[in-house]
Short mmCIF file of C-alpha atoms in Angstrom, two decimals:
data_model
loop_
_atom_site.label_atom_id
_atom_site.label_comp_id
_atom_site.label_asym_id
_atom_site.label_seq_id
_atom_site.Cartn_x
_atom_site.Cartn_y
_atom_site.Cartn_z
CA GLY A 56 -33.03 13.85 6.46
CA ASN A 57 -29.83 13.42 4.59
CA SER A 58 -29.92 12.48 0.98
CA VAL A 59 -27.90 12.00 -2.26
CA THR A 60 -29.12 12.56 -5.56
CA GLN A 61 -26.87 11.42 -8.65
CA MET A 62 -27.56 11.56 -12.30
CA GLU A 63 -29.57 8.54 -14.15
CA GLY A 64 -27.51 6.25 -15.95
CA PRO A 65 -26.26 4.62 -17.89
CA VAL A 66 -23.74 7.12 -19.32
CA THR A 67 -22.18 6.08 -22.60
CA LEU A 68 -18.96 7.36 -23.75
CA SER A 69 -16.30 6.33 -26.23
CA GLU A 70 -12.74 5.91 -25.01
CA GLU A 71 -10.87 9.14 -24.22
CA ALA A 72 -14.00 11.25 -23.89
CA PHE A 73 -14.48 13.57 -20.81
CA LEU A 74 -16.66 12.41 -17.95
CA THR A 75 -18.91 14.13 -15.62
CA ILE A 76 -21.02 12.27 -13.20
CA ASN A 77 -23.30 14.91 -11.25
CA CYS A 78 -23.88 14.31 -7.63
CA THR A 79 -25.79 16.66 -5.22
CA TYR A 80 -26.43 16.34 -1.57
CA THR A 81 -28.80 17.23 1.27
CA ALA A 82 -27.34 17.24 4.88
CA THR A 83 -27.13 18.78 8.15
CA GLY A 84 -23.91 20.41 8.90
CA TYR A 85 -20.76 19.58 7.02
CA PRO A 86 -20.63 15.97 5.67
CA SER A 87 -17.83 13.87 4.28
CA LEU A 88 -18.36 13.13 0.81
CA PHE A 89 -17.17 9.92 -1.11
CA TRP A 90 -17.23 8.31 -4.53
CA TYR A 91 -17.32 4.66 -4.69
CA VAL A 92 -17.09 2.32 -7.78
CA GLN A 93 -18.28 -1.08 -8.38
CA TYR A 94 -16.63 -2.97 -11.17
CA PRO A 95 -18.34 -5.97 -12.79
CA GLY A 96 -18.31 -8.98 -10.20
CA GLU A 97 -16.59 -7.17 -7.57
CA GLY A 98 -17.42 -5.39 -4.46
CA LEU A 99 -17.70 -1.60 -3.77
CA GLN A 100 -14.36 0.12 -3.57
CA LEU A 101 -13.65 3.61 -2.32
CA LEU A 102 -12.45 5.83 -5.19
CA LEU A 103 -12.02 9.17 -3.47
CA LYS A 104 -13.16 11.31 -0.72
CA ALA A 105 -13.40 14.89 0.58
CA THR A 106 -13.90 15.74 4.05
CA LYS A 107 -14.43 19.51 4.10
CA ALA A 108 -15.56 22.17 1.86
CA ASP A 109 -13.26 23.09 -1.14
CA ASP A 110 -11.24 19.71 -0.58
CA LYS A 111 -10.55 18.01 -3.83
CA GLY A 112 -10.49 14.13 -3.66
CA SER A 113 -8.54 12.45 -6.51
CA ASN A 114 -7.25 9.00 -7.67
CA LYS A 115 -6.83 7.11 -10.91
CA GLY A 116 -7.29 10.18 -12.87
CA PHE A 117 -10.65 10.92 -11.43
CA GLU A 118 -11.42 14.20 -9.39
CA ALA A 119 -14.34 15.69 -7.47
CA THR A 120 -14.46 19.02 -5.53
CA TYR A 121 -16.56 19.50 -2.48
CA ARG A 122 -18.82 22.50 -3.20
CA LYS A 123 -20.73 23.61 -0.29
CA GLU A 124 -22.12 26.54 -2.03
CA THR A 125 -23.89 24.28 -4.49
CA THR A 126 -24.05 21.27 -2.32
CA SER A 127 -22.27 19.14 -4.88
CA PHE A 128 -19.56 16.66 -5.65
CA HIS A 129 -19.35 16.02 -9.06
CA LEU A 130 -17.08 13.15 -10.59
CA GLU A 131 -14.95 14.05 -13.37
CA LYS A 132 -12.17 12.33 -15.43
CA GLY A 133 -10.42 13.96 -18.66
CA SER A 134 -10.16 10.74 -20.56
CA VAL A 135 -12.05 7.60 -19.79
CA GLN A 136 -10.66 4.24 -20.53
CA VAL A 137 -12.88 0.98 -21.49
CA SER A 138 -11.51 -0.35 -17.89
CA ASP A 139 -13.52 2.44 -16.27
CA SER A 140 -16.73 0.84 -17.04
CA ALA A 141 -18.59 0.30 -13.79
CA VAL A 142 -21.25 1.55 -11.57
CA TYR A 143 -20.43 4.77 -9.63
CA PHE A 144 -22.01 5.62 -6.26
CA CYS A 145 -22.05 9.01 -4.63
CA ALA A 146 -22.34 8.78 -0.84
CA LEU A 147 -22.14 10.94 2.43
CA GLY A 148 -21.55 10.56 5.90
CA ALA A 149 -22.76 13.19 8.45
CA MET A 150 -22.54 13.92 12.10
CA ASN A 151 -26.23 14.14 12.96
CA THR A 152 -26.59 10.62 11.81
CA GLY A 153 -23.10 9.46 12.71
CA PHE A 154 -20.46 9.10 10.14
CA GLN A 155 -20.55 5.42 10.17
CA LYS A 156 -24.19 5.41 8.26
CA LEU A 157 -23.13 6.33 4.66
CA VAL A 158 -26.03 7.39 2.68
CA PHE A 159 -25.71 6.42 -1.16
CA GLY A 160 -27.05 7.76 -4.18
CA THR A 161 -28.87 5.34 -6.58
CA GLY A 162 -25.69 4.59 -8.82
CA THR A 163 -24.74 5.74 -12.27
CA ARG A 164 -23.49 3.12 -14.66
CA LEU A 165 -20.66 4.11 -17.05
CA LEU A 166 -20.27 2.19 -20.26
CA VAL A 167 -17.06 3.09 -22.21
CA SER A 168 -16.73 1.83 -25.79
CA PRO A 169 -13.31 1.41 -27.71
CA GLY B 1232 -7.27 -11.53 5.57
CA ALA B 1233 -6.74 -9.57 2.58
CA GLY B 1234 -10.19 -8.33 2.18
CA VAL B 1235 -13.64 -8.49 3.48
CA SER B 1236 -14.98 -11.92 2.93
CA GLN B 1237 -18.80 -12.87 2.93
CA SER B 1238 -20.35 -16.34 2.56
CA PRO B 1239 -22.21 -17.66 0.91
CA SER B 1240 -21.79 -15.74 -2.25
CA ASN B 1241 -25.19 -16.82 -3.49
CA LYS B 1242 -28.39 -18.18 -1.28
CA VAL B 1243 -31.70 -19.17 -2.52
CA THR B 1244 -34.27 -19.91 0.18
CA GLU B 1245 -37.96 -20.66 0.47
CA LYS B 1246 -40.17 -18.06 1.85
CA GLY B 1247 -40.35 -18.50 5.57
CA LYS B 1248 -37.29 -20.11 6.05
CA ASP B 1249 -34.32 -18.65 8.13
CA VAL B 1250 -31.01 -17.81 6.70
CA GLU B 1251 -27.64 -16.64 8.04
CA LEU B 1252 -25.17 -14.70 6.21
CA ARG B 1253 -21.45 -14.45 7.48
CA CYS B 1254 -19.04 -11.76 7.26
CA ASP B 1255 -15.19 -11.90 8.02
CA PRO B 1256 -13.90 -8.43 8.23
CA ILE B 1257 -10.22 -7.29 7.44
CA SER B 1258 -8.05 -8.39 10.39
CA GLY B 1259 -7.69 -5.36 12.84
CA HIS B 1260 -10.86 -3.61 11.78
CA THR B 1261 -12.76 -2.61 14.82
CA ALA B 1262 -15.81 -1.41 12.91
CA LEU B 1263 -18.29 -3.57 10.78
CA TYR B 1264 -21.21 -2.55 8.79
CA TRP B 1265 -23.94 -4.37 7.11
CA TYR B 1266 -25.74 -2.90 4.12
CA ARG B 1267 -28.56 -4.01 1.79
CA GLN B 1268 -28.48 -3.15 -2.05
CA SER B 1269 -31.76 -3.75 -3.80
CA LEU B 1270 -33.22 -2.72 -6.94
CA GLY B 1271 -36.12 -0.91 -5.54
CA GLN B 1272 -34.19 0.70 -2.57
CA GLY B 1273 -30.58 1.28 -3.70
CA LEU B 1274 -28.02 0.82 -1.03
CA GLU B 1275 -29.34 0.97 2.46
CA PHE B 1276 -27.44 0.85 5.76
CA LEU B 1277 -28.58 -1.83 8.25
CA ILE B 1278 -26.36 -2.01 11.27
CA TYR B 1279 -22.90 -0.82 12.48
CA PHE B 1280 -20.77 -2.67 15.02
CA GLN B 1281 -17.89 -1.22 17.14
CA GLY B 1282 -16.00 -4.17 18.52
CA ASN B 1283 -18.88 -6.59 19.53
CA SER B 1284 -21.49 -4.14 20.32
CA ALA B 1285 -23.90 -2.52 17.95
CA PRO B 1286 -24.51 1.17 19.00
CA ASP B 1287 -26.41 1.82 15.66
CA LYS B 1288 -29.07 -0.89 14.55
CA SER B 1289 -31.27 1.95 12.92
CA GLY B 1290 -31.44 0.49 9.56
CA LEU B 1291 -32.52 -3.07 10.50
CA PRO B 1292 -36.08 -3.21 8.46
CA SER B 1293 -38.01 -5.45 11.04
CA ASP B 1294 -37.49 -7.54 14.04
CA ARG B 1295 -37.07 -10.50 11.91
CA PHE B 1296 -33.41 -9.16 11.10
CA SER B 1297 -30.94 -9.47 13.78
CA ALA B 1298 -26.95 -9.50 13.69
CA GLU B 1299 -24.19 -10.34 16.23
CA ARG B 1300 -20.38 -9.94 16.08
CA THR B 1301 -18.11 -11.99 18.13
CA GLY B 1302 -14.54 -11.87 19.23
CA GLY B 1303 -14.38 -8.53 17.52
CA SER B 1304 -14.33 -10.28 14.30
CA VAL B 1305 -16.64 -12.33 12.32
CA SER B 1306 -20.30 -11.03 11.91
CA THR B 1307 -23.51 -12.78 11.23
CA LEU B 1308 -26.80 -11.46 10.00
CA THR B 1309 -29.79 -13.49 10.40
CA ILE B 1310 -33.03 -13.12 8.64
CA GLN B 1311 -35.92 -15.01 10.21
CA ARG B 1312 -38.92 -16.23 8.42
CA THR B 1313 -37.88 -14.72 5.05
CA GLN B 1314 -40.10 -12.81 2.93
CA GLN B 1315 -39.69 -12.15 -1.04
CA GLU B 1316 -39.15 -8.67 -0.30
CA ASP B 1317 -35.88 -9.52 1.50
CA SER B 1318 -34.51 -10.57 -1.85
CA ALA B 1319 -31.16 -8.35 -2.23
CA VAL B 1320 -27.51 -8.30 -2.21
CA TYR B 1321 -26.37 -7.93 1.46
CA LEU B 1322 -23.14 -6.32 1.74
CA CYS B 1323 -20.48 -6.22 4.71
CA ALA B 1324 -17.88 -3.64 5.14
CA SER B 1325 -15.25 -3.02 7.83
CA SER B 1326 -13.04 0.11 8.69
CA LEU B 1327 -10.29 0.55 11.17
CA GLU B 1328 -12.48 2.57 13.15
CA GLY B 1329 -16.10 3.95 13.02
CA ASN B 1330 -17.89 7.01 13.29
CA ARG B 1331 -14.85 9.11 12.01
CA ARG B 1332 -15.30 11.98 9.34
CA ASN B 1333 -12.59 10.16 7.04
CA THR B 1334 -13.30 6.70 7.68
CA GLU B 1335 -12.75 4.40 4.83
CA ALA B 1336 -14.94 1.32 4.58
CA PHE B 1337 -13.90 -1.67 2.84
CA PHE B 1338 -16.77 -3.73 1.34
CA GLY B 1339 -17.05 -7.31 0.60
CA GLN B 1340 -18.44 -8.67 -2.64
CA GLY B 1341 -21.88 -9.51 -1.07
CA THR B 1342 -24.16 -12.42 -0.56
CA ARG B 1343 -26.95 -12.49 -3.09
CA LEU B 1344 -30.21 -13.42 -1.31
CA THR B 1345 -33.12 -14.89 -3.23
CA VAL B 1346 -36.26 -15.71 -1.73
CA VAL B 1347 -38.59 -17.83 -3.62
#
């Protein structure tokens, strides 16, 4: 079945450090890929998405590129801020199970210290 | 409304009791989803509504779980004879349309259910 694997957390960084959160997927066909973020006390928010191979999603300084050859969608940011502290979820939607059914990774907690 | 609204935000219930969780989606969104977030299982899909019908109920874990949507708007998730393993955060989401490659789902803050 379809699945998403993302790196265990927590990831602890100092402000202005470079961030990478790894995400790999298994899916039939060409899924759509998403990163969601959950800030403390808030609901899940879509951070960025990519719907086909080689697409790059970007938002708020975060980027992720849909790599079909490595089945990956790693999240990166060049300089993190304290306000980026949150839990990040990688997710996919696939045609074989219906794009309405998002499959999520287990989440990676990011802690950024001043 | 401005966002997806869920109520109650917290619910503590005794094992064996029934509970109802409510979701008010963003106005105009035709698609509505329920997910469950628990420590052991992560985020799991439960059910998808398009309008008032539910073409995908594949994630409902047992026949104790049911959901309905009325008027193409508010949805209620009902759990009968609650068990301790039902303890989780229940998330509702909505989107303009469902089952599209670029669908963006907007999530509510969830209902934290604790079964004691």
